[in-house]
Coordinates of C-alpha atoms (C1' of nucleotides) in Angstrom, one line a residue:
Chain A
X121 CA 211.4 45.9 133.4
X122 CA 213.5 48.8 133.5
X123 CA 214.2 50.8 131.1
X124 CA 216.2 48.3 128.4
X125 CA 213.0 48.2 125.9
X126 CA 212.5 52.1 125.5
X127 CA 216.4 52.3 124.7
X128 CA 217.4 52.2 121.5
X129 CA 220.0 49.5 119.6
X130 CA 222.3 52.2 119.3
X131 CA 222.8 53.6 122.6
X132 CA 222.7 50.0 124.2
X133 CA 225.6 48.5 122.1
X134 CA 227.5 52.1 122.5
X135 CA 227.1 51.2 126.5
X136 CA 227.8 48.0 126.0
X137 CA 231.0 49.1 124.3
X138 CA 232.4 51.1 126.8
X139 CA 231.6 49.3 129.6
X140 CA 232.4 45.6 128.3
X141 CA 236.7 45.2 129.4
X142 CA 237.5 43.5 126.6
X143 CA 237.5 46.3 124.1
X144 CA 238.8 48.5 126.5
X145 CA 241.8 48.7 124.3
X146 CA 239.8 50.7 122.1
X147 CA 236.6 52.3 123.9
X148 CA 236.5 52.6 127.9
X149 CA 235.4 55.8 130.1
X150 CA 237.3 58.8 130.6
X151 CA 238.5 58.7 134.5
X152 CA 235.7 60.3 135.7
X153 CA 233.5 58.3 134.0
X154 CA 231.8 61.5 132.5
X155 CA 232.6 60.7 129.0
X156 CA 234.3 57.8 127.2
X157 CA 237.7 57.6 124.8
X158 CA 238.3 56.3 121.7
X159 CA 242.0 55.0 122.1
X160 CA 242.7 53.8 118.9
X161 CA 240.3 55.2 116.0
X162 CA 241.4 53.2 113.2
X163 CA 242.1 49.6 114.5
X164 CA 238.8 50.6 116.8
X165 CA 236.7 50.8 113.2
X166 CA 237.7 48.6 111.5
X167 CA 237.8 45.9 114.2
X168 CA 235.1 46.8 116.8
X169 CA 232.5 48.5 114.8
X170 CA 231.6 45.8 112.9
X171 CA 231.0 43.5 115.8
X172 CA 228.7 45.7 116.5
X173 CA 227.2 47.7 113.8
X174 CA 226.6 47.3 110.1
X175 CA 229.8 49.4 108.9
X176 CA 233.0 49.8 110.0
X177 CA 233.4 53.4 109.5
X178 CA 234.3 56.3 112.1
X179 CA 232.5 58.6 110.1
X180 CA 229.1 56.9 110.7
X181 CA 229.8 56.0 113.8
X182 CA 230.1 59.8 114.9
X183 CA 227.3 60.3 112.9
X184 CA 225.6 58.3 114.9
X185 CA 227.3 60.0 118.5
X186 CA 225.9 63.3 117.1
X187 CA 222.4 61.7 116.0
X188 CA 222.2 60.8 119.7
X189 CA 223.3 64.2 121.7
X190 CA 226.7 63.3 121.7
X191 CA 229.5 66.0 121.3
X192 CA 233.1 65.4 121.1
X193 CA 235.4 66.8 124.2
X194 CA 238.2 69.4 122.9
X195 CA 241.2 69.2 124.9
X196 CA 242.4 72.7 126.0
X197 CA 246.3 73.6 127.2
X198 CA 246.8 76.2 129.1
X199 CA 244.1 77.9 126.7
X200 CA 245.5 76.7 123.6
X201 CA 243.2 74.1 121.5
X202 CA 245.1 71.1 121.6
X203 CA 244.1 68.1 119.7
X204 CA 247.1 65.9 119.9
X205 CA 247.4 63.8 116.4
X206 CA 246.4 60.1 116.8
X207 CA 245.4 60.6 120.4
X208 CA 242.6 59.5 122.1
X209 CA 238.7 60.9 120.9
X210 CA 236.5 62.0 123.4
X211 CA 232.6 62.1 123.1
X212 CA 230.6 63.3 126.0
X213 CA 226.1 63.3 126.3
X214 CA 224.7 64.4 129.8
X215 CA 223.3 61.3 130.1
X216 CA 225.7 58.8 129.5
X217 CA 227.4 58.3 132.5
X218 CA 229.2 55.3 134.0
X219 CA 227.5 53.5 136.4
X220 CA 223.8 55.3 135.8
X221 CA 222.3 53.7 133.0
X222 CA 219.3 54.9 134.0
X223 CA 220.1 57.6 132.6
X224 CA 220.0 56.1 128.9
X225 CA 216.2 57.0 128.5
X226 CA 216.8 60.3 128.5
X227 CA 219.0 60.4 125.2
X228 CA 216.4 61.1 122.2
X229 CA 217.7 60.7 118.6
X230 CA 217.2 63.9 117.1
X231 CA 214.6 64.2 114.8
X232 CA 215.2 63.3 111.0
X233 CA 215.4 66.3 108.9
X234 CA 213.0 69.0 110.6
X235 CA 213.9 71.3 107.9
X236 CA 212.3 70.2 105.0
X237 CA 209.1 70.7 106.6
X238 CA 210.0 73.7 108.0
X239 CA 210.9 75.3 105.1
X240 CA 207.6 73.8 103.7
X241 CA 205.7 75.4 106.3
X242 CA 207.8 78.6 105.4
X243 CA 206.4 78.4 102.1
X244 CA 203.2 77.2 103.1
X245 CA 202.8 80.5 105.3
X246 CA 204.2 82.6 102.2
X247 CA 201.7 81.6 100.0
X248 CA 198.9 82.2 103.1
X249 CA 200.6 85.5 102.9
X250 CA 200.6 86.2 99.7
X251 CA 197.3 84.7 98.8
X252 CA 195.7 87.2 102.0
X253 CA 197.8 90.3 100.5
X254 CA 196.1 89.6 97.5
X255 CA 192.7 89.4 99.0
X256 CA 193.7 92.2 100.6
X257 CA 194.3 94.0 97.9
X258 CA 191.4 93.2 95.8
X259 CA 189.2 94.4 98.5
X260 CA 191.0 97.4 98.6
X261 CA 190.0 98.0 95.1
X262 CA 186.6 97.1 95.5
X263 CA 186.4 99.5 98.2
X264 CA 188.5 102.5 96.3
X265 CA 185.8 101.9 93.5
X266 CA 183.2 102.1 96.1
X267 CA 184.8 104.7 97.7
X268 CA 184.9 106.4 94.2
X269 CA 181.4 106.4 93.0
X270 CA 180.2 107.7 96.8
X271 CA 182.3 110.4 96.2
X272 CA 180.8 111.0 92.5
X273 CA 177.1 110.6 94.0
X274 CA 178.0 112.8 96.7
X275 CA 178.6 115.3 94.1
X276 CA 175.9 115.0 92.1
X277 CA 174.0 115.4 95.5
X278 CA 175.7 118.6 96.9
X279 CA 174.6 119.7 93.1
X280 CA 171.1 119.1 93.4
X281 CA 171.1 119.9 97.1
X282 CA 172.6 123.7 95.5
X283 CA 169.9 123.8 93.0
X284 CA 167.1 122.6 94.8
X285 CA 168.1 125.4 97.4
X286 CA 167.7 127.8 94.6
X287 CA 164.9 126.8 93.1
X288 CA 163.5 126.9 97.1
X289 CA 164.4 130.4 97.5
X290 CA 163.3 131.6 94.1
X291 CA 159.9 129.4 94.8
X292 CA 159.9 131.4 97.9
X293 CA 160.4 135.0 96.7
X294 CA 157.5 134.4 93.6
X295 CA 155.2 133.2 96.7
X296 CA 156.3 136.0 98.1
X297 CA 155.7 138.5 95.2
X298 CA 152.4 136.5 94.4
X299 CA 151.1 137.8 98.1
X300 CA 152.7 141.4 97.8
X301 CA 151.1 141.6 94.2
X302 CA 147.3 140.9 95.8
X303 CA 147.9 143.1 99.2
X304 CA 148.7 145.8 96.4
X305 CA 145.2 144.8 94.9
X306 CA 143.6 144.9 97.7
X307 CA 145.6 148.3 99.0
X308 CA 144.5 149.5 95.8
X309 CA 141.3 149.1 96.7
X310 CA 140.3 147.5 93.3
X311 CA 138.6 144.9 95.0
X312 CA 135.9 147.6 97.2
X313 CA 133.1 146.5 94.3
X314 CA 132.0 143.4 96.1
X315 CA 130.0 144.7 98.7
X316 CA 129.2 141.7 100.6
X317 CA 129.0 142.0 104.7
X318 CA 130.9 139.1 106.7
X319 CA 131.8 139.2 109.8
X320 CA 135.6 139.5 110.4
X321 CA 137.2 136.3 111.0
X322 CA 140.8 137.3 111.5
X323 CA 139.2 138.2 115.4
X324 CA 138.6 134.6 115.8
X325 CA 141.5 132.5 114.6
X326 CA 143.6 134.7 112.1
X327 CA 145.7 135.0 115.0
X328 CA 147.7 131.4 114.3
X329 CA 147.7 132.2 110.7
X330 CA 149.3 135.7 111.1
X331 CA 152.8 134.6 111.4
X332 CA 152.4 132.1 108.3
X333 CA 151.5 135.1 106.6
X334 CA 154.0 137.6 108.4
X335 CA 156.5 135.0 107.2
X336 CA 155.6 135.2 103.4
X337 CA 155.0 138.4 103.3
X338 CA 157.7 140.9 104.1
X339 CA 155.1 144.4 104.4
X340 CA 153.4 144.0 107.5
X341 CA 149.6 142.8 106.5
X342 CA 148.3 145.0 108.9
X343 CA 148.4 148.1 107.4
X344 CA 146.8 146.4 104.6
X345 CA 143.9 144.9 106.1
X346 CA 141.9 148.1 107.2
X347 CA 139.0 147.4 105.6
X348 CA 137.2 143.9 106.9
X349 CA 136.5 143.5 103.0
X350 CA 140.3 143.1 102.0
X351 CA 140.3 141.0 105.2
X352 CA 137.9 139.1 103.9
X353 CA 139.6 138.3 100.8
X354 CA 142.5 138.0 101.9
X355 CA 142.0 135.2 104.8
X356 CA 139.7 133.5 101.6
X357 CA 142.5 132.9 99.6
X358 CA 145.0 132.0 102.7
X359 CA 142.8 129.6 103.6
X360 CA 142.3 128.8 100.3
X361 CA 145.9 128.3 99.9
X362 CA 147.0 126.3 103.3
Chain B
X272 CA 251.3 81.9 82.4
X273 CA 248.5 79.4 82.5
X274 CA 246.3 78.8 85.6
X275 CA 248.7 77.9 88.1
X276 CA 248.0 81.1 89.7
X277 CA 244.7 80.9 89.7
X278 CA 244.2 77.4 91.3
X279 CA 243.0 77.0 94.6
X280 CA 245.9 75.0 97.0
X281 CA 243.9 72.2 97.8
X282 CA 243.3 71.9 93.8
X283 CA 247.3 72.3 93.5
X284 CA 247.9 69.6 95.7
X285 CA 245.2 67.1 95.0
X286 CA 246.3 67.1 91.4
X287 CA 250.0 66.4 92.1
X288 CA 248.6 63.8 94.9
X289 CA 246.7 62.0 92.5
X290 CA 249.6 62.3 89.4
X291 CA 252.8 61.4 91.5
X292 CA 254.1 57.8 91.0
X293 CA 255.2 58.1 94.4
X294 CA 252.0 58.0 96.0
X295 CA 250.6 55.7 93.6
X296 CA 250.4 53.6 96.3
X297 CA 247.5 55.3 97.8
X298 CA 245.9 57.5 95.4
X299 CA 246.1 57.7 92.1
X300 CA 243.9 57.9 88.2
X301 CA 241.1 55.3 88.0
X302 CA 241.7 53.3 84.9
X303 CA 240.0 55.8 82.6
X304 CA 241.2 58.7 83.8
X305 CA 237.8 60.6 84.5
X306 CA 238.0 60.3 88.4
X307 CA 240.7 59.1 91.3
X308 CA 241.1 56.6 93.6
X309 CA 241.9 56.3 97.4
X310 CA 244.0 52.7 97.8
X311 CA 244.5 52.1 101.4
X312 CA 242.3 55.0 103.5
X313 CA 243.7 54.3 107.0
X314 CA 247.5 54.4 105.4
X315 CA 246.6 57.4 102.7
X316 CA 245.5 59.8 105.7
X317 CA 248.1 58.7 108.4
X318 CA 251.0 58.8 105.9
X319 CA 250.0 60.9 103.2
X320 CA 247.6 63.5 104.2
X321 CA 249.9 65.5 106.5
X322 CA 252.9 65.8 104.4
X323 CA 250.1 67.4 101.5
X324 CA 247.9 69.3 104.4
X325 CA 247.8 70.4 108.1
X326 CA 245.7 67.2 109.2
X327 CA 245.9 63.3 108.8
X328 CA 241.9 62.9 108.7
X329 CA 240.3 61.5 105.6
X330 CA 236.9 63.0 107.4
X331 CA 238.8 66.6 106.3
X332 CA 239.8 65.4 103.2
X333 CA 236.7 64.2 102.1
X334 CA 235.1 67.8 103.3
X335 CA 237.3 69.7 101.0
X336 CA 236.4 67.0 98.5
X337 CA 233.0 67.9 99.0
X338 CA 233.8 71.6 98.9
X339 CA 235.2 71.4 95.6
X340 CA 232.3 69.7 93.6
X341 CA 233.8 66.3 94.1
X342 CA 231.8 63.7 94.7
X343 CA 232.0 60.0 95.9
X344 CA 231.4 57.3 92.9
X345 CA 229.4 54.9 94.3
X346 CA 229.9 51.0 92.4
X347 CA 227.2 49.0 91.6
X348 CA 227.1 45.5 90.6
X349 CA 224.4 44.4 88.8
X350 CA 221.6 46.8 89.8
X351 CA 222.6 46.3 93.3
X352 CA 225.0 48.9 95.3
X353 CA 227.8 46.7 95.8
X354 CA 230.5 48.9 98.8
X355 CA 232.9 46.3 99.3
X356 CA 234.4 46.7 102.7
X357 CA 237.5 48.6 102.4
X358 CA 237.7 48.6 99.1
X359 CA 238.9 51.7 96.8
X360 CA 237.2 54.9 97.7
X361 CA 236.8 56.9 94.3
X362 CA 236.2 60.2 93.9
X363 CA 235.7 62.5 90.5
X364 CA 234.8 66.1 89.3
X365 CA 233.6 67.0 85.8
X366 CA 237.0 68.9 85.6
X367 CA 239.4 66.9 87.5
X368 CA 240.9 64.6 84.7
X369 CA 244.1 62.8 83.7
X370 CA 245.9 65.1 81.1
X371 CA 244.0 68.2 81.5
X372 CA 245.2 70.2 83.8
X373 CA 243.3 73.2 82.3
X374 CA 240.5 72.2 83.6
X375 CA 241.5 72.9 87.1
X376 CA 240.5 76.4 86.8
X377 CA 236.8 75.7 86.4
X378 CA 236.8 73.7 89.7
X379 CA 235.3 76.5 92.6
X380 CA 234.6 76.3 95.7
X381 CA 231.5 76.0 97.1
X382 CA 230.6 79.8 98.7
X383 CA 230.5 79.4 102.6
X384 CA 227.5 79.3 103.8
X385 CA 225.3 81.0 101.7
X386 CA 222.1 79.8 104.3
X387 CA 222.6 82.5 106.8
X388 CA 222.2 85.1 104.3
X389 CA 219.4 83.6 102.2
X390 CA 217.9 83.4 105.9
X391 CA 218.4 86.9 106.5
X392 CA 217.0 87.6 103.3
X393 CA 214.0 85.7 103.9
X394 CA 213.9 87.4 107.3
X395 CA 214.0 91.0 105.6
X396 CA 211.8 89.9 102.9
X397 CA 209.2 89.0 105.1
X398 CA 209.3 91.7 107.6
X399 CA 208.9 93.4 104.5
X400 CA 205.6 91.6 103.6
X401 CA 204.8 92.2 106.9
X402 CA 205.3 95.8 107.4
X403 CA 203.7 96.6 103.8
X404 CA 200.7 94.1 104.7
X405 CA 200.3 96.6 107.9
X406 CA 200.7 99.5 106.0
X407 CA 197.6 97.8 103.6
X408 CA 195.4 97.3 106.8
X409 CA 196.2 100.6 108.2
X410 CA 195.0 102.1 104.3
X411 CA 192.4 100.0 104.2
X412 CA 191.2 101.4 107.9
X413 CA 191.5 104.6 106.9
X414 CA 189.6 104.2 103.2
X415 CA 186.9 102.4 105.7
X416 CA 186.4 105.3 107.7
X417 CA 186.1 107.9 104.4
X418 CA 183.9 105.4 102.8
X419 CA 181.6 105.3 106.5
X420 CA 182.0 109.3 106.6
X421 CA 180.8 109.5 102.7
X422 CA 177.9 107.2 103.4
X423 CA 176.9 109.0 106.2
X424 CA 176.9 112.2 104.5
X425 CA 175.6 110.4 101.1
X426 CA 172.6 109.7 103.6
X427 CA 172.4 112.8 104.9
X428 CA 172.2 114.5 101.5
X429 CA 169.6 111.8 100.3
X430 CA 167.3 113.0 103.2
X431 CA 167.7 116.9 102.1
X432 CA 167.5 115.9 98.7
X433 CA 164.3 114.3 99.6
X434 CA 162.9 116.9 101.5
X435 CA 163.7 119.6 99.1
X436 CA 162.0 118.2 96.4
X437 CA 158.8 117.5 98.9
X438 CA 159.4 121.6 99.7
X439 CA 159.9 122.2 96.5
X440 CA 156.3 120.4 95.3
X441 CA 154.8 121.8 98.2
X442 CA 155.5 125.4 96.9
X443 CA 155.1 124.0 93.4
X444 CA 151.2 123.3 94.8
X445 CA 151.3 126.6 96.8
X446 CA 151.9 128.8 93.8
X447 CA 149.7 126.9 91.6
X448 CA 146.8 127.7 94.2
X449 CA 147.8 131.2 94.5
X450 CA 147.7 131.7 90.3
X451 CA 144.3 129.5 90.4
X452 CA 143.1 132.0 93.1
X453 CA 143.6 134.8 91.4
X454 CA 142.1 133.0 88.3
X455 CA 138.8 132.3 90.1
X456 CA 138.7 135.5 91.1
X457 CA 138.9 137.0 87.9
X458 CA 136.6 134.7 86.1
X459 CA 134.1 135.6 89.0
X460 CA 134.3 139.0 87.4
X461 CA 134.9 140.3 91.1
X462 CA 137.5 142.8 89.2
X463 CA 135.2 144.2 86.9
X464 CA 134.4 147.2 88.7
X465 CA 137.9 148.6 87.1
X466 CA 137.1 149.8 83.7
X467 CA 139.8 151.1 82.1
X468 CA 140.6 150.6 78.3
X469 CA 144.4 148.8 77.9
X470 CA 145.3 147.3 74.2
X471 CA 145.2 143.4 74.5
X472 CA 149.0 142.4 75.5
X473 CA 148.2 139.0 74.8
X474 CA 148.7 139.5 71.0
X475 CA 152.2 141.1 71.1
X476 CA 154.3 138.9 73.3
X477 CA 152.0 136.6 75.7
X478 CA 152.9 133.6 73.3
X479 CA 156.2 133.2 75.0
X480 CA 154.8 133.5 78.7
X481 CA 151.6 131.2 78.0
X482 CA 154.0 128.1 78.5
X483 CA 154.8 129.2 81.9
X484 CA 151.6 130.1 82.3
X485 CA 150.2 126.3 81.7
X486 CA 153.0 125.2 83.3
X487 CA 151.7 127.0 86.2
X488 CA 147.8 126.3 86.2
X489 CA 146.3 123.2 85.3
X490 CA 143.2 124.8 84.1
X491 CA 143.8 126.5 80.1
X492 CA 144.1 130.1 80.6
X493 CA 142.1 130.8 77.9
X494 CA 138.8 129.9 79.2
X495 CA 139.6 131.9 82.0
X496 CA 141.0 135.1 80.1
X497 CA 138.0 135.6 77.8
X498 CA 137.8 139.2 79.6
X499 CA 140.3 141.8 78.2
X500 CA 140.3 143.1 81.3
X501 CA 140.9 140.5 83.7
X502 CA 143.7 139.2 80.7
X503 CA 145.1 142.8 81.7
X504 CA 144.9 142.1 85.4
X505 CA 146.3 138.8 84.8
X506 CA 149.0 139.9 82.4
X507 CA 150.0 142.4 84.9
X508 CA 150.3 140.0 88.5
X509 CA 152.6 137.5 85.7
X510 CA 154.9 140.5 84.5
X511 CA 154.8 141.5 88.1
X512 CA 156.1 137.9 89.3
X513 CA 158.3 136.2 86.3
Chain C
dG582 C1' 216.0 53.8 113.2
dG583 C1' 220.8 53.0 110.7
dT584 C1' 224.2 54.1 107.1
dT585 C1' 226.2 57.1 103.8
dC586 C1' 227.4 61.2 101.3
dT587 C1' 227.3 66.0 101.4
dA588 C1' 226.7 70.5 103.5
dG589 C1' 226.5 74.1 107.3
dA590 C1' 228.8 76.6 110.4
dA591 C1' 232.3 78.0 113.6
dC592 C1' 236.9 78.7 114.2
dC593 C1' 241.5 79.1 112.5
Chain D
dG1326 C1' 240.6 79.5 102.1
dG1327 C1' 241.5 75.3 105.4
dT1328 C1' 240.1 72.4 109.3
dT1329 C1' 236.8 70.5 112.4
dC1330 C1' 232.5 69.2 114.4
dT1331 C1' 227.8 68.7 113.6
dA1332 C1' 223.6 68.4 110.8
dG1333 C1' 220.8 67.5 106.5
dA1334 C1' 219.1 64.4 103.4
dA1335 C1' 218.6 60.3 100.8
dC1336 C1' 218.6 55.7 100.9
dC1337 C1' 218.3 51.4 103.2

DNA sequence: GGTTCTAGAACC
DNA sequence: GGTTCTAGAACC
């Protein structure tokens, strides 16, 4: 088989029609056979159309034409639209042609009302947007409220950072002023009472120690470490202490 | 003056149409009055149409028909939709009725095409959504960052927090050593060699600095000051260092 | 998929 | 605002 099955009832009676000679009184091909003519539209309906279809009405029968691709030929005069009253209608589809019917599997019937589920797919997306802005948004908040109690623990943070610096620093200078106080004492000499020989240790491995103590102490311990003694006493309580 | 004026053409011309004896023939009241009839269609727009308009198509009637709010009255018989075959086509419009031609001016015609502009106005609407939605993201990104720079920092400032307060205990347990040092020392009487007479300071205002004091050294001072000396020699290194 | 009524859209 | 061609949509 040809094609004659995957045609539909429409397009074959329409061919039918136009090609059939005894209603070519009313419905033949243009010359060229590129389109066909309606000669007379009302006796046409009203006689013809319901031979073939269930009405007898131009109106659905164009309805139909337009369904199927079909568009109706304007005649143009010398540039001037010129649709002569009661003349012949034209309709014209790329592939209804005479002689190739062929050709008649290529004419689709355009889909039945593509709009309502566009505009339902229009909504659908709205809503998706919408429904996302929302998300969105709520995650925005979430985050600003994050973002907001970061910023309030970062300042309680930089606080104590501040103050524990402080405290650091005055920890530092009472160390500090502890050590000064007792190379006073032992500058003082207050400590020569305790008589006790020892041999010096600072010989044998004060000399890591030193810059612990250089470090805390800002007078040079040195000078105040003449007598093996003080030494003595000293290196006791730094070893004592670290 | 009435409404004349203010009467669409088509309206105008419709309603004398419909009220003319003359073209009774063709179109004229339905028996009650609330809507108009269409006799003969072929003859009505062949014959009457273009003396009344600049067309003989009942297609274009029908449109402006349709522009105007009328609509088609469909006949049913029995539950059953009963279109005889060129029968009467009636037509009717809330205010299109016999004897009240005041009415007429509450007919209006449908706005053209509203669709492209609703379209538009989706169009705008959502590039719109669109653009704020990418504004959103682009806010979001950059709360993102500030939120990864404050944990960042957050986690940096928890580390010095941290180690602060280890320095600061460390020093805590440094100073603590030094005092219970010099305690030892003391209690070991190694200061006794230094015999001056000093009135007990204790008794005037060490009740104040005897909370640091504890605070200070775990030990109770007062086991360890039972010396008015070495109390003087303590008082002294405290006054020295608080 | 066919028929009907109404509306959209372009052009006048 | 009017006319024309085409399409939407409901119903069959």
């Amino acid at each position: 088989m040809k094609q004659s099955s995957n045609v539909p009832a429409f397009l074959s009676k329409l061919w039918m029609l136009v090609k059939e000679t005894h209603t070519n009184e009313f419905i033949t091909w243009s010359q060229n056979g590129q389109s066909f003519l309606v000669l007379d539209e009302q006796r046409f309906a009203k006689e013809i159309l319901p031979k073939y279809f269930k009405h007898n009405n131009m109106a659905s029968f164009v309805r139909q034409l337009n369904m199927y691709g079909f568009c109706k030929v304007i005649h143009i005069d010398s540039g001037v639209v010129k649709q002569e009253r009661d003349g012949p209608v034209e309709f014209q589809n790329p592939y209804f042609k005479q002689g190739q019917e062929d050709l008649l599997e290529n004419i689709k019937r355009k889909v039945s009302s593509s709009k309502p589920e566009e505009n339902k797919i229009r909504q659908e997306d709205l809503t998706k947007i919408i429904s996302s802005a929302q998300k969105v948004q709520i995650k925005e908040e979430t985050i600003e409220s994050r973002l907001s109690e970061l910023k309030s623990e970062n300042k309680s943070l930089w606080k104590e950072v501040s103050e524990l610096r402080a405290k650091h620093a005055q920890q530092q200078q009472v160390i500090r002023k502890i050590v000064q106080f007792i190379v006073t004492l032992v500058q003082n000499n207050q400590l020569v009472s305790l008589k006790r020989k020892r041999p010096l240790l600072l010989n044998t491995d004060g000399a890591q120690k030193k810059n612990l103590f250089q470090h805390i102490v800002k007078e040079p311990t040195s000078k105040s470490l003449r007598s093996g003694l003080n030494m003595y006493i000293f290196i006791k309580m730094m070893n004592y202490l670290f």
